[in-house]
Coordinates of C-alpha atoms in Angstrom, one line a residue:
M172 CA 91.7 -89.8 -146.5
S173 CA 91.9 -91.3 -150.0
T174 CA 93.4 -89.5 -153.0
K175 CA 89.9 -89.2 -154.6
A176 CA 88.4 -87.6 -151.4
R177 CA 91.3 -85.1 -151.2
S178 CA 90.7 -84.2 -154.9
Q179 CA 87.0 -83.7 -154.3
E180 CA 87.6 -81.5 -151.3
R181 CA 90.2 -79.5 -153.2
D182 CA 87.8 -79.0 -156.1
A183 CA 85.0 -77.9 -153.7
G184 CA 87.3 -75.4 -152.0
S185 CA 88.4 -73.9 -155.3
T186 CA 84.7 -73.5 -156.3
R187 CA 83.7 -72.0 -153.0
R188 CA 86.0 -69.0 -153.4
P189 CA 84.5 -67.6 -156.6
L190 CA 81.1 -68.6 -155.2
V191 CA 81.6 -66.3 -152.2
F192 CA 82.6 -63.4 -154.6
L193 CA 79.5 -64.1 -156.7
C194 CA 77.2 -64.0 -153.7
L195 CA 78.8 -60.7 -152.5
F196 CA 78.4 -59.2 -155.9
A197 CA 74.8 -60.3 -156.1
T198 CA 74.1 -58.9 -152.7
A199 CA 75.7 -55.5 -153.5
T200 CA 73.8 -55.3 -156.8
L201 CA 70.6 -56.2 -155.1
L202 CA 71.1 -53.5 -152.5
L203 CA 71.9 -51.0 -155.3
A204 CA 68.7 -52.0 -157.1
A205 CA 66.7 -51.6 -153.9
W206 CA 68.1 -48.1 -153.3
I207 CA 67.3 -47.1 -156.8
A208 CA 63.7 -48.5 -156.5
S209 CA 63.2 -46.6 -153.3
L210 CA 63.7 -43.2 -155.1
P211 CA 60.7 -41.3 -156.4
G212 CA 62.1 -41.1 -160.0
T213 CA 61.8 -43.6 -162.8
A214 CA 65.3 -45.1 -163.3
V215 CA 63.9 -48.1 -165.2
L216 CA 67.0 -48.9 -167.2
W217 CA 69.1 -48.9 -164.0
L218 CA 66.7 -51.3 -162.4
I219 CA 66.6 -53.6 -165.4
G220 CA 70.4 -53.7 -165.5
C221 CA 70.6 -54.5 -161.7
G222 CA 67.9 -57.1 -162.0
C223 CA 69.7 -58.9 -164.9
A224 CA 73.0 -58.8 -163.0
V225 CA 71.4 -60.3 -159.9
V226 CA 69.7 -63.1 -161.8
T227 CA 72.8 -63.9 -163.8
T228 CA 75.1 -63.9 -160.7
V229 CA 72.8 -65.9 -158.5
V230 CA 72.2 -68.5 -161.2
A231 CA 75.9 -68.8 -161.8
G232 CA 76.5 -69.2 -158.1
V233 CA 73.9 -71.9 -157.8
V234 CA 75.4 -73.8 -160.6
A235 CA 78.9 -73.5 -159.2
G236 CA 77.6 -74.6 -155.8
A237 CA 75.8 -77.6 -157.3
R238 CA 78.9 -78.7 -159.1
A239 CA 81.0 -78.4 -155.9
R240 CA 79.1 -81.3 -154.4
P241 CA 79.9 -84.9 -155.6
G242 CA 76.2 -85.8 -155.2
G243 CA 74.9 -83.0 -157.5
R244 CA 72.7 -80.2 -156.2
A245 CA 73.5 -78.4 -153.0
P246 CA 70.7 -78.4 -150.3
W247 CA 70.2 -74.7 -150.7
F248 CA 69.7 -75.0 -154.5
A249 CA 66.0 -74.3 -154.5
I250 CA 66.2 -71.4 -152.0
A251 CA 69.0 -69.7 -153.9
A252 CA 67.2 -70.2 -157.2
L253 CA 64.1 -68.4 -155.8
T254 CA 66.1 -65.5 -154.3
P255 CA 66.3 -63.4 -157.6
V256 CA 62.7 -64.1 -158.4
I257 CA 61.5 -62.9 -155.0
A258 CA 63.8 -59.9 -155.2
L259 CA 62.6 -58.9 -158.7
V260 CA 58.9 -59.3 -157.6
A261 CA 59.6 -57.0 -154.6
L262 CA 61.2 -54.4 -156.9
C263 CA 58.4 -54.5 -159.5
A264 CA 55.8 -54.1 -156.7
G265 CA 57.5 -51.0 -155.5
L266 CA 58.2 -52.4 -152.1
P267 CA 61.5 -50.4 -151.5
L268 CA 59.8 -47.1 -152.2
S269 CA 56.9 -48.1 -149.9
V270 CA 59.1 -49.0 -147.0
R271 CA 61.4 -46.0 -147.3
W272 CA 58.5 -43.6 -147.6
G273 CA 56.8 -45.3 -144.7
V274 CA 59.6 -44.4 -142.4
S275 CA 59.8 -40.9 -143.8
Q276 CA 56.3 -39.7 -144.1
S277 CA 56.0 -38.2 -140.6
A278 CA 59.2 -36.1 -141.2
F279 CA 57.7 -34.8 -144.4
E280 CA 54.5 -33.9 -142.6
R281 CA 56.5 -31.9 -140.1
A282 CA 58.5 -30.2 -142.9
L283 CA 55.3 -28.9 -144.6
G284 CA 55.6 -25.7 -142.6
D285 CA 59.1 -25.0 -144.0
A286 CA 57.9 -24.7 -147.6
E287 CA 58.7 -21.5 -149.4
P288 CA 55.6 -19.5 -150.6
S289 CA 56.5 -20.1 -154.3
C290 CA 59.0 -22.2 -156.2
P291 CA 62.2 -20.3 -157.2
D292 CA 64.5 -21.2 -160.1
L293 CA 64.5 -25.0 -160.0
E294 CA 67.8 -25.3 -161.9
A295 CA 69.7 -23.0 -159.4
P296 CA 71.8 -24.7 -156.8
H297 CA 70.1 -25.3 -153.4
D298 CA 71.4 -26.6 -150.2
P299 CA 70.1 -30.1 -149.6
R300 CA 68.6 -31.2 -146.2
L301 CA 67.7 -34.5 -144.8
V302 CA 63.9 -35.1 -144.5
G303 CA 63.2 -38.6 -143.2
A304 CA 65.3 -41.0 -145.2
Y305 CA 65.6 -38.7 -148.3
R306 CA 67.8 -35.7 -149.2
V307 CA 65.7 -32.8 -150.4
T308 CA 67.0 -29.7 -152.2
L309 CA 63.9 -27.6 -152.2
I310 CA 60.5 -27.4 -150.5
C311 CA 58.1 -25.0 -152.1
R312 CA 54.4 -24.3 -152.8
H313 CA 52.9 -24.2 -156.3
A314 CA 49.2 -24.1 -157.2
G315 CA 48.3 -25.0 -153.6
N316 CA 50.5 -28.1 -153.5
V317 CA 53.8 -28.5 -151.6
F318 CA 56.6 -29.9 -153.6
F319 CA 59.7 -31.7 -152.2
F320 CA 62.5 -32.0 -154.7
E321 CA 64.7 -35.1 -154.0
V322 CA 68.5 -35.0 -154.8
H323 CA 68.8 -38.3 -156.6
G324 CA 65.3 -38.8 -157.9
E325 CA 65.6 -38.3 -161.7
P326 CA 68.9 -38.0 -163.6
D327 CA 67.3 -36.2 -166.6
G328 CA 64.8 -34.0 -164.8
F329 CA 63.2 -33.6 -161.4
A330 CA 61.7 -36.0 -158.9
G331 CA 60.4 -36.0 -155.4
F332 CA 57.2 -35.9 -153.4
V333 CA 54.2 -33.6 -153.4
R334 CA 51.5 -33.0 -150.8
A335 CA 48.4 -32.3 -153.0
R336 CA 45.3 -30.4 -152.0
Q337 CA 43.3 -32.6 -154.4
A338 CA 43.8 -35.8 -156.3
L339 CA 46.4 -35.7 -159.0
P340 CA 46.3 -37.7 -162.3
E341 CA 48.8 -40.4 -163.0
Q342 CA 50.1 -38.2 -165.9
G343 CA 50.0 -34.5 -165.4
R344 CA 50.7 -31.6 -167.8
P345 CA 54.0 -29.8 -167.9
D346 CA 52.2 -26.5 -167.6
D347 CA 51.0 -27.5 -164.1
F348 CA 54.5 -28.2 -162.9
P349 CA 56.5 -25.4 -161.1
G350 CA 59.2 -23.5 -162.9
G351 CA 57.9 -24.2 -166.5
V352 CA 61.2 -26.0 -167.3
V353 CA 59.9 -29.5 -168.2
G354 CA 58.8 -30.5 -171.6
G355 CA 57.4 -34.0 -171.1
P356 CA 54.6 -35.3 -169.0
V357 CA 54.8 -35.4 -165.2
H358 CA 54.2 -38.7 -163.6
Y359 CA 52.5 -39.0 -160.2
R360 CA 52.2 -42.1 -158.1
S361 CA 49.8 -42.0 -155.1
L362 CA 51.4 -42.9 -151.7
G363 CA 48.2 -42.3 -149.7
D364 CA 47.0 -39.6 -147.4
G365 CA 47.3 -37.0 -150.2
W366 CA 50.9 -37.7 -150.9
Y367 CA 52.4 -38.5 -154.3
A368 CA 55.8 -39.4 -155.7
F369 CA 56.5 -37.4 -158.9
S370 CA 59.0 -37.5 -161.7
A371 CA 59.3 -35.0 -164.6
I372 CA 61.7 -35.2 -167.6
Y373 CA 63.3 -32.1 -169.2

């Protein structure tokens, strides 16, 4: 093997190592973003941060991989470049929430019978339980609807799922929310079959 070939192989090997770490970081960030997007809350800033991290990392990895080849772009350049775009489209379309809810809906249907007749103090500690793929702290009835409060749904308020007896607006009034502890609007997102994801800010 010529000296030039050895040098090229050494350079490629030195580039692959950080490239592996970049790919691992991008994968971990993407999984975190997907987990956040699967929650009923509205952690928009978290998602924007994760999305930017994924795009930056993957683009940096693609550039590093392209430079590692003497001929220029690596064969997987186009696929790797499209990965963050596809991921961000899936996040914006709410695919993680749809998938996670899809595997959990039957468990929520079964848990309707466990609802307390009225909602107690929402800020008091409650023992969480697993319902489908979500951890729920409280299941209670309010104004004919059944509310499921999710543990990680909303850092600055409450989030979860509600089985409504009639259609709910996209933006509800704080007065209609159990407990009377929220000051801002309550956001509802229809999941079909009378189910909604909700989030409410203090």
